[in-house]
Coordinates of C-alpha atoms in Angstrom, one line a residue:
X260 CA 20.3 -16.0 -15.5
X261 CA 18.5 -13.2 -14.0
X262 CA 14.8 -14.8 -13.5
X263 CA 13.2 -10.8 -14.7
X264 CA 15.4 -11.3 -17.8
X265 CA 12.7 -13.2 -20.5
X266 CA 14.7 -14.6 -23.2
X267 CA 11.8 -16.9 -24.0
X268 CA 9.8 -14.0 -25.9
X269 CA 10.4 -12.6 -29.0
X270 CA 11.4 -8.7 -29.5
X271 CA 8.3 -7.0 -29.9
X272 CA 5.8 -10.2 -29.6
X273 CA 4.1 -11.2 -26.5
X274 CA 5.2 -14.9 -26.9
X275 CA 1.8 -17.0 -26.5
X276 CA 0.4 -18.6 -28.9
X277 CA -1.8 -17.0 -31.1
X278 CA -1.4 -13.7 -29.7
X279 CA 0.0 -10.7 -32.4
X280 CA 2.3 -7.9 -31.2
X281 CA -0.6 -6.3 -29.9
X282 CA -1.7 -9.3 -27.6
X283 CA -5.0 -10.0 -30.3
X284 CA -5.7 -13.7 -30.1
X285 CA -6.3 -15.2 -33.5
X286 CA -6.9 -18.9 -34.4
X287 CA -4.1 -20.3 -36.5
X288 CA -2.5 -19.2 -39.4
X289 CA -4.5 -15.9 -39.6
X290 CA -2.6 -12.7 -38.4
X291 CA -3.9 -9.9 -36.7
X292 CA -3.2 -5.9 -36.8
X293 CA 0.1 -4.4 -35.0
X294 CA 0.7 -1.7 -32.3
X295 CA 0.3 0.4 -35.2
X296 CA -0.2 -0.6 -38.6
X297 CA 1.3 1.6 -40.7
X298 CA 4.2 2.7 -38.3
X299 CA 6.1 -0.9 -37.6
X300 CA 9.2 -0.2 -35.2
X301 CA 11.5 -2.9 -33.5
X302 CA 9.1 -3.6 -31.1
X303 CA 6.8 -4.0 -33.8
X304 CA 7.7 -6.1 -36.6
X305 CA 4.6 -5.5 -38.8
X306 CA 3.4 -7.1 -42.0
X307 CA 5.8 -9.2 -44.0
X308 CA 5.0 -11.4 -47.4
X309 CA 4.4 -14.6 -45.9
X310 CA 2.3 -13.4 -43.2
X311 CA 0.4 -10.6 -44.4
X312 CA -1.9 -8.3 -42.6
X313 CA -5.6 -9.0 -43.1
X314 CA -6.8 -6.0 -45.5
X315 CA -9.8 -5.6 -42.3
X316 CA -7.6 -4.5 -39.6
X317 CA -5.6 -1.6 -42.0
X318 CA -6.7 1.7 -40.7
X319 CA -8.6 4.0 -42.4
X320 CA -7.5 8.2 -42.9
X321 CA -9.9 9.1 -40.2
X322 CA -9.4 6.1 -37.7
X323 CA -8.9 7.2 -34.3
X324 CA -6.9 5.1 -31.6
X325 CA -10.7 4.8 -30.0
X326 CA -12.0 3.3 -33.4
X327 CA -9.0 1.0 -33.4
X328 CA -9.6 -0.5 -30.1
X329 CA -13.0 -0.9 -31.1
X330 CA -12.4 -2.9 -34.2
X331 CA -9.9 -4.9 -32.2
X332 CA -12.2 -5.6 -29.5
X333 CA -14.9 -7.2 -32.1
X334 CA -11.8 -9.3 -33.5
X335 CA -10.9 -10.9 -30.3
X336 CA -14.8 -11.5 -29.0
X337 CA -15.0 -13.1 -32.3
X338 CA -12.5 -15.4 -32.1
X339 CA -12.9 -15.8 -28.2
X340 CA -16.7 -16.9 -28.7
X341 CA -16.0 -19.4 -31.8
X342 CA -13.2 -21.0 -29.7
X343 CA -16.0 -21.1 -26.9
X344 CA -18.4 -23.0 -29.1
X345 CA -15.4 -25.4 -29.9
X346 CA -15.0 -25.7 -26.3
X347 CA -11.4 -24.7 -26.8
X348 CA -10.7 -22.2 -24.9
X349 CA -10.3 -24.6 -22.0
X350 CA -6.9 -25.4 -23.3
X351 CA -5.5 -22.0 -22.0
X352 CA -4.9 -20.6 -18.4
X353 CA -6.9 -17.0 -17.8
X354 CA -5.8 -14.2 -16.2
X355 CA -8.1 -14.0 -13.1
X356 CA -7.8 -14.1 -9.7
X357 CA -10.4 -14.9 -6.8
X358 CA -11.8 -12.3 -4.0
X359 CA -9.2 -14.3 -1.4
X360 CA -6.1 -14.7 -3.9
X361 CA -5.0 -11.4 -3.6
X362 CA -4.1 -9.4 -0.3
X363 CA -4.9 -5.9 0.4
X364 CA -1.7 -4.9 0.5
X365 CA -0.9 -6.3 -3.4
X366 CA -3.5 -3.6 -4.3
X367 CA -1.7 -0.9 -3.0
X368 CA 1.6 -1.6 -3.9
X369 CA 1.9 -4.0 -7.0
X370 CA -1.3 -3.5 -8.6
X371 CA -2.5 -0.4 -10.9
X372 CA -6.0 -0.5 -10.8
X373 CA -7.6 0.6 -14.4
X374 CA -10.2 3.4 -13.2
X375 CA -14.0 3.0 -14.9
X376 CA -14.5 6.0 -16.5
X377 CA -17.6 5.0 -18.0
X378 CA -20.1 7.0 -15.7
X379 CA -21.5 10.1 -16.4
X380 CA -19.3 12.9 -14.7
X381 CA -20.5 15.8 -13.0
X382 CA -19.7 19.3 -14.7
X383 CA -20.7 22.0 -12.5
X384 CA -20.1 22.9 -9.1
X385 CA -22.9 22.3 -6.3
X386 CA -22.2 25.2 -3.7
X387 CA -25.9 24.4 -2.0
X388 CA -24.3 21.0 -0.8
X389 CA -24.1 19.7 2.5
X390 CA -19.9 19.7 2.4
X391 CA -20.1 23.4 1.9
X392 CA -22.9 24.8 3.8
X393 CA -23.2 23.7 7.6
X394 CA -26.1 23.8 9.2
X395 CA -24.9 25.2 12.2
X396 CA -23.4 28.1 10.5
X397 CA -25.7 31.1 9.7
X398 CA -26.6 32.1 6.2
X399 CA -23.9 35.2 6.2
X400 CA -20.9 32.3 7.6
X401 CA -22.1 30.0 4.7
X402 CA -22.2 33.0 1.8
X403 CA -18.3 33.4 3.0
X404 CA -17.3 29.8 2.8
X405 CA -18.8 30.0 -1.2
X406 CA -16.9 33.3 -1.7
X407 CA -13.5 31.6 -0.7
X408 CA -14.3 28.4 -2.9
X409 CA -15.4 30.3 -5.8
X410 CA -12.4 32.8 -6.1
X411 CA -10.5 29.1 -6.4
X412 CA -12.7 27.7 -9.4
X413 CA -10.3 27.0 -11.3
X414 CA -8.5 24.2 -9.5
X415 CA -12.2 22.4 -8.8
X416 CA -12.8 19.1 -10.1
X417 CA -16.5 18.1 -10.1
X418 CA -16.0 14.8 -10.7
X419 CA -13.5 12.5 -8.7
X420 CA -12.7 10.5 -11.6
X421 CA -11.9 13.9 -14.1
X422 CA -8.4 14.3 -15.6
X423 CA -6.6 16.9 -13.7
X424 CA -4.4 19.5 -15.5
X425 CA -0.9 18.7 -14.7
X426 CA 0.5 20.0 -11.7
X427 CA 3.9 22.0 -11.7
X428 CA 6.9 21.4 -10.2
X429 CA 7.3 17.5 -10.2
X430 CA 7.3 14.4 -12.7
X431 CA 7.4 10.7 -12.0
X432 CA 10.7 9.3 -13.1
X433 CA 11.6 5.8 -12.7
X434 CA 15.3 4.3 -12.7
X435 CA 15.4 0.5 -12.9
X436 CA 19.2 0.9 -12.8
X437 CA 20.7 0.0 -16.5
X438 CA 18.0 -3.5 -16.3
X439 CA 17.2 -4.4 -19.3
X440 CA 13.4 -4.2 -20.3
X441 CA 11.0 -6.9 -19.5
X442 CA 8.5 -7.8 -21.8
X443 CA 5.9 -10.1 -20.5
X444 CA 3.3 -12.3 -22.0
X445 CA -0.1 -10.5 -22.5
X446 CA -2.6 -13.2 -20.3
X447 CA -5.9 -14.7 -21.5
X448 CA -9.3 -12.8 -20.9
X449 CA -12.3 -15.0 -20.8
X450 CA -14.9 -13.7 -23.1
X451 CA -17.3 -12.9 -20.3
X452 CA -14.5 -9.9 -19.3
X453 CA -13.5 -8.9 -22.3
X454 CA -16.1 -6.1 -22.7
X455 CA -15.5 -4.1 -19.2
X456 CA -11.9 -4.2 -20.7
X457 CA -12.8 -2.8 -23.7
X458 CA -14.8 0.1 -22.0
X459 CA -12.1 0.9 -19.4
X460 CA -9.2 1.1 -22.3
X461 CA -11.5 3.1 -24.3
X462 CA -11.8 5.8 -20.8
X463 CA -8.5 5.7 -20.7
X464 CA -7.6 6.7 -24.2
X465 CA -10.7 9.2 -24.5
X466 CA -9.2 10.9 -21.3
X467 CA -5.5 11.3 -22.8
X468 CA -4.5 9.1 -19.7
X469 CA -3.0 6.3 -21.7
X470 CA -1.9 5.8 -25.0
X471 CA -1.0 3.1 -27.8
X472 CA 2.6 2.2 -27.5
X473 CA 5.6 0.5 -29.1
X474 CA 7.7 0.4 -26.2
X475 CA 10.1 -2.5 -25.6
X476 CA 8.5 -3.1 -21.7
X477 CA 5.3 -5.0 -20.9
X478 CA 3.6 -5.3 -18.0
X479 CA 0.3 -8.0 -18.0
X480 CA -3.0 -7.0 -17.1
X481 CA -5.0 -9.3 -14.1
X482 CA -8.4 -9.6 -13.5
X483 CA -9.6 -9.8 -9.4
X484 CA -13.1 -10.5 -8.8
X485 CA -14.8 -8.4 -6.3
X486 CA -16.1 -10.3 -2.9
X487 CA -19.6 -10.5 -4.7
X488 CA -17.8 -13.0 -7.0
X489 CA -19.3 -11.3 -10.0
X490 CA -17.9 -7.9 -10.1
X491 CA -14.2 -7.7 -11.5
X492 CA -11.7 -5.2 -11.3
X493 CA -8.7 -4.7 -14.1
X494 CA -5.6 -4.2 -12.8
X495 CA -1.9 -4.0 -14.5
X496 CA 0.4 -6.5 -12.5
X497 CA 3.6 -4.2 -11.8
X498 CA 5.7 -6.8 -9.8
X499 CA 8.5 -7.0 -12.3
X500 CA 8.9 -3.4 -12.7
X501 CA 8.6 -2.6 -9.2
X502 CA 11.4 -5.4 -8.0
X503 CA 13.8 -3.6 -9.9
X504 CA 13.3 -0.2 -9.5
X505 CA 15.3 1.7 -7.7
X506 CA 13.7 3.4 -4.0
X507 CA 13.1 6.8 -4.0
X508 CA 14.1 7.6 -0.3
X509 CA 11.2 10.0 0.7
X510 CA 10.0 10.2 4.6
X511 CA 6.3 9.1 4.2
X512 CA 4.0 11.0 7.4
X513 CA 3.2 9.1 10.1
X514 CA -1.2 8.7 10.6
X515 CA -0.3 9.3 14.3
X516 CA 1.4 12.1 13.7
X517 CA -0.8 13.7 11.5
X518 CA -3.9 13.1 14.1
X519 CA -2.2 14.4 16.8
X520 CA -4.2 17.7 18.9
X521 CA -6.4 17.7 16.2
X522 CA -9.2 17.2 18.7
X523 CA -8.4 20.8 19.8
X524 CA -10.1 22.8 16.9
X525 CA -13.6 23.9 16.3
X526 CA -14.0 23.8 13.0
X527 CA -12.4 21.5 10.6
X528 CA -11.6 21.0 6.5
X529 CA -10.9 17.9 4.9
X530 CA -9.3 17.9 1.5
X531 CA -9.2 15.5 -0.9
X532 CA -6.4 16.1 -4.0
X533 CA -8.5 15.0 -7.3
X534 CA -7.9 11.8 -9.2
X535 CA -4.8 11.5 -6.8
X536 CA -1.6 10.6 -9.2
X537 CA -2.9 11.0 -12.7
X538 CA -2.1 15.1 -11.7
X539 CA 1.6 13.9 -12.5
X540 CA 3.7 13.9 -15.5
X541 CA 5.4 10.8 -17.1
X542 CA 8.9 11.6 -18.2
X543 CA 10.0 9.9 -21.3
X544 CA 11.4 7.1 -20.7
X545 CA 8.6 6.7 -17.1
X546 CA 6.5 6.2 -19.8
X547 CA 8.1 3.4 -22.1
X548 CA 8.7 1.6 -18.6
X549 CA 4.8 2.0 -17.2
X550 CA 3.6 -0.3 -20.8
X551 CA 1.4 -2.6 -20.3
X552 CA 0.2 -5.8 -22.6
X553 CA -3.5 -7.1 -23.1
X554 CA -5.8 -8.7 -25.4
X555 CA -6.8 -5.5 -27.1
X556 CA -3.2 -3.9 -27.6
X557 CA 0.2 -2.5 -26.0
X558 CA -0.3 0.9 -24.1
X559 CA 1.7 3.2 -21.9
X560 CA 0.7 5.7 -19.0
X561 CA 0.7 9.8 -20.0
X562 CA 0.2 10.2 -16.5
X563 CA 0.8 8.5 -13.4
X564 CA -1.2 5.2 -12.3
X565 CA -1.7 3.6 -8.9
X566 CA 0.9 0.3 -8.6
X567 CA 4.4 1.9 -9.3
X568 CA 6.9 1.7 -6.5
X569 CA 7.8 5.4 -6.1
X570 CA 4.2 6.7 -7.3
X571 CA 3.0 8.0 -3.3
X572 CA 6.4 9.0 -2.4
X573 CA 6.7 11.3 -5.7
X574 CA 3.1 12.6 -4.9
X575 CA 4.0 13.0 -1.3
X576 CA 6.7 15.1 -2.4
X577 CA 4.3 17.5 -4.4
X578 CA 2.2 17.9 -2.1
X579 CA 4.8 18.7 0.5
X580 CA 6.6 21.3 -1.7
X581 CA 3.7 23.1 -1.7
X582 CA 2.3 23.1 1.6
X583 CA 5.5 23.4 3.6
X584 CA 7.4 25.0 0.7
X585 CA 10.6 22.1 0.7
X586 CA 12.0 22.8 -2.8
X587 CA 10.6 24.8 -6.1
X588 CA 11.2 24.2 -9.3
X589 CA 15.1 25.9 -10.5
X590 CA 13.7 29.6 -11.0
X591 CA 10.6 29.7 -9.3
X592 CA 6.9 28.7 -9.1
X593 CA 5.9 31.8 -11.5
X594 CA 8.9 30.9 -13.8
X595 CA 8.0 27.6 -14.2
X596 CA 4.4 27.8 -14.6
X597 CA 5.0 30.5 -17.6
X598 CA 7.2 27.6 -19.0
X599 CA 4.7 25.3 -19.1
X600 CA 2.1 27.4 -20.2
X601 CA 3.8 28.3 -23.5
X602 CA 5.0 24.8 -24.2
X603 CA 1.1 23.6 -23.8
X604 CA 0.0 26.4 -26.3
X605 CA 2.3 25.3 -28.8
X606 CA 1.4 21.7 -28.2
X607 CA -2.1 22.9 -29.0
X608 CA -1.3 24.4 -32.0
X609 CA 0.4 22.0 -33.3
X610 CA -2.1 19.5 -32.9
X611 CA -4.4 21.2 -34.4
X612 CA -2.1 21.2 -37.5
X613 CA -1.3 17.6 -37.4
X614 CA -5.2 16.9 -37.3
X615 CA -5.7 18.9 -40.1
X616 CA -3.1 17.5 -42.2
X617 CA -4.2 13.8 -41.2
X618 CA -7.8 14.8 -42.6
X619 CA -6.5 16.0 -45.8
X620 CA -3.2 13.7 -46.6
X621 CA -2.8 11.0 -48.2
X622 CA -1.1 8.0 -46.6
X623 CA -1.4 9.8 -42.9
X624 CA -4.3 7.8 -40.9
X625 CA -5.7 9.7 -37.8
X626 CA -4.5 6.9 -35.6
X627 CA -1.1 7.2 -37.1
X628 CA -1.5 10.8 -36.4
X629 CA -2.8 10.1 -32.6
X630 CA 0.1 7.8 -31.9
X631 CA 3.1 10.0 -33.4
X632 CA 1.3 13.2 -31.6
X633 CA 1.8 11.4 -28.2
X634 CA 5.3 10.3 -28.8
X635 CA 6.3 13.4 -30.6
X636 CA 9.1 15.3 -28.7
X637 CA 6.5 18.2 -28.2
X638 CA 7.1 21.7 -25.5
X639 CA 6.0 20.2 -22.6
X640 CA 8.2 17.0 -23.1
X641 CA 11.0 18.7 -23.3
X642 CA 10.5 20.9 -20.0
X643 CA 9.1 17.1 -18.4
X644 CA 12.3 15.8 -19.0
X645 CA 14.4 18.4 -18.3
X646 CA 16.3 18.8 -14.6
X647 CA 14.0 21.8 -14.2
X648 CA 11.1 19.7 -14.0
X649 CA 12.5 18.7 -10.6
X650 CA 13.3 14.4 -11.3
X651 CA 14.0 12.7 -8.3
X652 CA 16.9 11.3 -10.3
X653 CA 18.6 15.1 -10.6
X654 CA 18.6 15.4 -7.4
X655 CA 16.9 18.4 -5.0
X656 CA 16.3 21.8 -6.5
X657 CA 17.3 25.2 -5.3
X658 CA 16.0 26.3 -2.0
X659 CA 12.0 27.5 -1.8
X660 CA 11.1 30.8 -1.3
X661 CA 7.1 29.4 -0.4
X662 CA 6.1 29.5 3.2
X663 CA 4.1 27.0 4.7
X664 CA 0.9 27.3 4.6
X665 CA 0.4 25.4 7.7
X666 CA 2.7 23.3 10.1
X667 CA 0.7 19.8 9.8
X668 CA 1.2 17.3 6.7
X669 CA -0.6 15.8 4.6
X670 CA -1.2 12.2 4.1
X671 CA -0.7 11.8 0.0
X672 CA -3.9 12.9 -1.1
X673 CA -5.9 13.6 2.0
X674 CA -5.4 16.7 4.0
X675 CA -7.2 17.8 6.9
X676 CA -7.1 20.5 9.2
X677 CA -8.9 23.2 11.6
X678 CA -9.1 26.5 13.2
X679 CA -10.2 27.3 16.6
X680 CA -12.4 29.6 15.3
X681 CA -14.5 29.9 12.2
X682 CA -12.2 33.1 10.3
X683 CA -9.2 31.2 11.4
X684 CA -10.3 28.1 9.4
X685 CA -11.8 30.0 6.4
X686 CA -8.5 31.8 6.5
X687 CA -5.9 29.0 6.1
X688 CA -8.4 27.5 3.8
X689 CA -8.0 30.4 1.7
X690 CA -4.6 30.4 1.9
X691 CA -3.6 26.4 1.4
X692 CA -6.7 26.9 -2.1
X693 CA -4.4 30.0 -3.1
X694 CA -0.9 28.2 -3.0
X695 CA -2.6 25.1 -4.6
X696 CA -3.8 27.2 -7.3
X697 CA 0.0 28.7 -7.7
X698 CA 1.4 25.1 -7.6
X699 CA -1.9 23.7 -10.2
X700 CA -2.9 21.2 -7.5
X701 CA -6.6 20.6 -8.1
X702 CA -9.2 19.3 -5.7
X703 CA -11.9 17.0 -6.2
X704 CA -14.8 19.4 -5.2
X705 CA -17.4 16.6 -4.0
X706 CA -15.1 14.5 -2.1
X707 CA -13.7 17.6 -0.1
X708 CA -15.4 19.1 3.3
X709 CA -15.2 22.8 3.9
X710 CA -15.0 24.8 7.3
X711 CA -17.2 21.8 9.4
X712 CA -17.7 20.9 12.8
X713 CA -16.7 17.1 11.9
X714 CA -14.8 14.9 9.2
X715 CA -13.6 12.2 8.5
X716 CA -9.6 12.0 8.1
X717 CA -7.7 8.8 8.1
X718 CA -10.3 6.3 8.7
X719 CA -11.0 8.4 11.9
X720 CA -14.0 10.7 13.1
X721 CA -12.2 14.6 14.0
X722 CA -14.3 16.7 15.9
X723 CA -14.2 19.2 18.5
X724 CA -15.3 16.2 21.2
X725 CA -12.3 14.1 20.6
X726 CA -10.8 11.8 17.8
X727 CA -12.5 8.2 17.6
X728 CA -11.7 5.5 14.8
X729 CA -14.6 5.3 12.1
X730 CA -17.8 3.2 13.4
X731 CA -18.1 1.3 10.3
X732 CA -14.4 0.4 10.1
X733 CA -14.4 -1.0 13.6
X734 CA -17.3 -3.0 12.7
X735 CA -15.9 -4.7 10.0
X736 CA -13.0 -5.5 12.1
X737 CA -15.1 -7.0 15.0
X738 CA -17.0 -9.5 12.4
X739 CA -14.1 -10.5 10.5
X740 CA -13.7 -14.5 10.4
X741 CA -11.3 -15.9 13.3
X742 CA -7.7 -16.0 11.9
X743 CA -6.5 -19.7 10.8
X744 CA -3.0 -19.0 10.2
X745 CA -0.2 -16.9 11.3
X746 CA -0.5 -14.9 7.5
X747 CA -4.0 -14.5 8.4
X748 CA -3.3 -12.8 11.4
X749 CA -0.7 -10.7 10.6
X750 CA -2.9 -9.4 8.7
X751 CA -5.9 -9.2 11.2
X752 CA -3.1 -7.2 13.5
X753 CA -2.4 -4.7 10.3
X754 CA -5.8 -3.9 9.9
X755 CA -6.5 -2.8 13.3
X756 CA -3.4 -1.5 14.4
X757 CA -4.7 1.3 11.1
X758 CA -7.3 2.5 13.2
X759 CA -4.6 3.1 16.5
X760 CA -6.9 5.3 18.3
X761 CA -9.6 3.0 18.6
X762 CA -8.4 -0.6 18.1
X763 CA -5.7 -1.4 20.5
X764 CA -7.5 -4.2 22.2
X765 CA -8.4 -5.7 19.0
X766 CA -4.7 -6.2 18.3
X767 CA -4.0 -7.6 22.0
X768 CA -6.3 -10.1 21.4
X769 CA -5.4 -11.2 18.0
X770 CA -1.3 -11.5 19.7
X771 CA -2.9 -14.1 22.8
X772 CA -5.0 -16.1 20.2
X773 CA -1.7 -16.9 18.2
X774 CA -0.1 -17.8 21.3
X775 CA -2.3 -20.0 22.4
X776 CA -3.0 -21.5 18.9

C-alpha cells in the first residue's frame, strides 16, 4: 500500500481521539461543532441522533467565520486546561518541534509558515523616508524620485504583511497526478500555544487569505520554537502534498548571475514584491489541495502560502512575464485585466446581496453565508480556472507583445538594479513601476530602496565600490559552533557557499576539517 494513502482515518474526521471533524478536542462522549454546522457535506458528516450537536456551538444568523473561531477557540482552552488540572494531557504527543529539530531548508520548502498579522499596519505612505530621499541627492533630485513613486500609488503596499490585490496573468495550480487525497490527523496543541493560534487564524480569515473548508485533503499544522526557546512559530507541514505533486519545470535565476557587473552602476534600486505569494490566485481545486487541519477547524488557502512545491517557480514565472515579457495572458494584458475587473465587480455585488439576505433570512447564518460566498463559483473563479488565466498545467500562452523592461532577473521577490547615472536609474524605475502597475504587481513600499548609492540585494552589499557579502551574515557564519557531523557540515558548506562573493574560504575550510575528521 502506498504509505501517503491513509486508510486508517475516517472520511471527513481527523482520526484521533477526541478530535471532531473540525480537529476540536473534546473529553469523551460530548461532541463538538463541524466544519460548518448547518452545511454537513461528505467530508463533513454533521449531527446525527445519537450524537447530537451541543445546542452552544449552533451558529447564530449573524455569526461570522471570525466569531466561530472564537467560540471554538474558548471550547478547546476549556477542555485543554481541565485535562491540564487532571494531569491528562500527558497522555498525548504535541505537535512541536525544538529550535534544532528542524533545518533551514524544511522552512523553505516543506513548511508554510502562518504570517502574524496581529500588528498594527501602516496606512499611509512615508515619502520623507530615508529609502526614498538620499542624502547625497539635492532637494530638486529627491522631489523627482517622489514624483515617479507617486504617479505609481496605486500598486504601494505600506505595510509588508498587507494583502495584495491579485496580480494578473498567473494562478497557482497544483497536479498531484490522479493521487487520491490525503487527509491527515489534526496534532495536539499544548494549551500554552493555543492562543497565538487562535490570533494568527483569526489574521488570516480577517484578511480573506484563508478560509473554512470542507475539502477532502488535510494538511497538519507544527509548532517550531524560535532559538529563544520561548517564541514559536506556526507552520502547516506540506510534506505529503509536496511528495506527490507533480514539478513544474521552471529555470530558477542563478544569485551569481543576477550579481554579476552590478558593481558598475552609480545608483542603485532595490525592490521588494509585497507579501511575496499571497499576490497569487488559488484555482479551484489548488485550493481543496492547500487544506490544512488544527485544533480550531479545517481551512484552505484563497491565495498562495509559503511551503508548496511549485509556489517560487509559479511566482518566478510572474515576475518574469512581466519584466522580460515571456508570455501574456491569451488576448493581452489590457484584455485580461478588463476581464478581471468586471468579474470582481460582480463578485462585489453580489456579496453585498448575499450579506443582506443572510441579515434578514431565516435559516441563513452569516457564517453559512461567509463559507458558501468563498466556495461559490463566482466571476473571478471562473476566469482563475479558465486556460486564460495562464495554468501551468495548460501549457504556455500565446507569444508577448511586452518588452523588457530591463535585461537582468529577478530573484522571486527581490529585484535590484542601477543606472550609471541618476535619470537613467529614475528612468527604468519608472518604467519596471509602470509595467508592474499594467501586470497589478504591488510593492511593499517600506521594504523597497529607491534611486540609492547602496543596497542590499541577495544577502550582499551593491555599490558603486564593489560587491561584498553582508557584514552581519558573515559574522554569523564565523561564530557558528564547529560541525560534529557530516549533516552538520553540509550544511555549514550551504550556508556559506550563499554568500559566494565573500565566503569562499569559509567553505575550503569546512571541506579540510571533514577530511581530517
Amino acid at each position: 500500500m502506498d504509505p501517503l494513502i491513509r486508510d486508517d482515518v475516517e472520511p471527513g474526521v481527523s482520526g484521533e481521539p477526541g478530535l471532531t471533524a473540525s480537529g476540536v478536542c473534546l473529553s469523551d462522549g460530548r461532541s463538538g461543532p463541524s466544519v460548518s454546522p448547518n452545511d454537513p457535506s461528505e467530508d463533513d458528516p454533521g449531527p446525527d441522533e445519537e450524537n447530537p450537536v451541543d445546542p452552544e456551538f449552533m451558529c447564530t444568523p449573524n455569526e461570522s467565520s471570525v466569531e466561530i473561531l472564537e467560540r471554538l477557540y474558548v471550547s478547546v482552552a476549556t477542555v485543554l486546561s481541565a485535562e491540564a488540572a487532571n494531569e491528562q494531557a500527558a497522555e498525548y504527543s504535541t505537535a512541536e518541534h525544538t529550535a534544532n529539530t528542524i533545518n533551514s531548508e524544511d522552512y523553505a520548502h516543506e513548511l508554510a509558515f502562518l504570517p502574524d498579522l496581529t500588528e498594527a499596519l501602516a496606512t499611509e505612505l512615508d515619502y520623507s523616508a530615508s529609502n526614498v530621499r538620499h542624502p547625497e541627492l539635492s532637494p530638486d533630485l529627491q522631489e523627482k524620485v517622489v514624483r515617479v513613486l507617486k504617479q505609481h500609488e496605486q500598486i504601494m503596499i505600506s505595510s509588508g504583511n498587507a494583502l495584495p490585490p491579485p496580480a494578473y496573468g498567473v494562478v497557482c495550480d497544483i497536479d498531484v497526478q490522479g493521487h487520491p487525497p490525503i487527509k491527515q490527523k489534526a496534532r495536539r496543541v499544548p494549551l500554552r500555544h493555543l492562543k497565538k493560534l487562535y490570533e494568527l487564524l483569526k489574521g488570516l480569515l480577517t484578511a480573506g487569505l484563508v478560509s473554512f473548508s470542507t475539502s477532502p485533503w488535510a494538511s497538519p499544522i507544527v509548532i517550531v520554537l524560535k532559538k529563544n526557546g520561548v517564541d514559536i512559530r506556526l507552520c502547516i507541514d506540506y510534506k505529503m502534498v509536496n511528495a506527490v505533486t507533480a514539478i513544474m519545470e521552471y529555470a530558477m535565476p542563478l544569485a551569481d548571475d543576477l550579481l554579476t557587473d552590478l558593481e558598475k552602476y552609480l545608483w542603485y534600486c532595490s525592490l521588494d514584491a509585497a507579501s511575496g505569494f499571497w499576490a497569487i490566485m488559488m484555482t479551484r481545486r489548488a485550493r481543496q489541495i492547500s487544506a490544512f487541519v488544527c485544533a480550531l477547524g479545517h481551512f484552505e488557502w484563497l491565495r498562495m502560502p509559503f511551503g508548496l512545491k511549485n509556489a517560487p517557480m509559479i511566482y518566478q514565472r510572474m515576475i518574469d512575464n512581466a519584466l522580460w515579457g515571456f508570455v501574456q495572458p491569451k488576448g493581452g494584458w489590457k484584455h485580461y485585466a478588463e476581464l478581471m475587473q468586471s468579474a470582481e465587480e460582480r463578485d462585489r455585488t453580489l456579496r453585498e446581496v448575499s450579506g443582506a439576505t443572510a441579515n434578514t433570512s431565516t435559516g441563513v447564518t452569516k457564517f453559512d453565508a461567509d463559507l458558501r460566498a468563498s466556495q461559490a463559483e463566482g466571476s473571478v473563479a471562473e476566469l482563475v480556472n479558465s486556460p486564460m488565466a495562464d495554468m501551468f498545467t495548460n501549457g504556455e500562452a500565446d507569444a508577448s507583445a511586452l518588452t523588457p523592461v530591463f535585461e537582468r532577473r529577478s530573484f522571486v521577490d527581490d529585484m535590484c538594479f542601477g543606472g550609471e547615472s541618476f535619470e537613467g536609474c529614475l528612468e527604468t524605475l519608472g518604467r519596471l513601476l509602470a509595467r508592474f502597475e499594467e501586470c497589478r504587481i504591488s510593492i511593499s513600499f517600506t521594504k523597497s530602496i529607491f534611486v540609492q548609492s547602496k543596497v542590499d540585494f541577495l544577502s550582499h552589499e551593491v555599490t558603486r565600490a564593489g560587491i561584498r557579502a553582508d557584514p552581519k551574515k558573515l559574522k554569523a557564519i564565523t561564530e557558528l559552533s564547529f560541525p560534529r557531523s557530516k549533516k552538520g557540515m553540509q550544511s555549514y558548506n550551504g550556508v556559506a557557499a550563499a554568500l559566494v562573493h565573500g565566503a569562499e574560504d569559509l567553505v575550503i575550510v569546512g571541506d579540510s576539517r571533514l577530511a581530517i575528521q
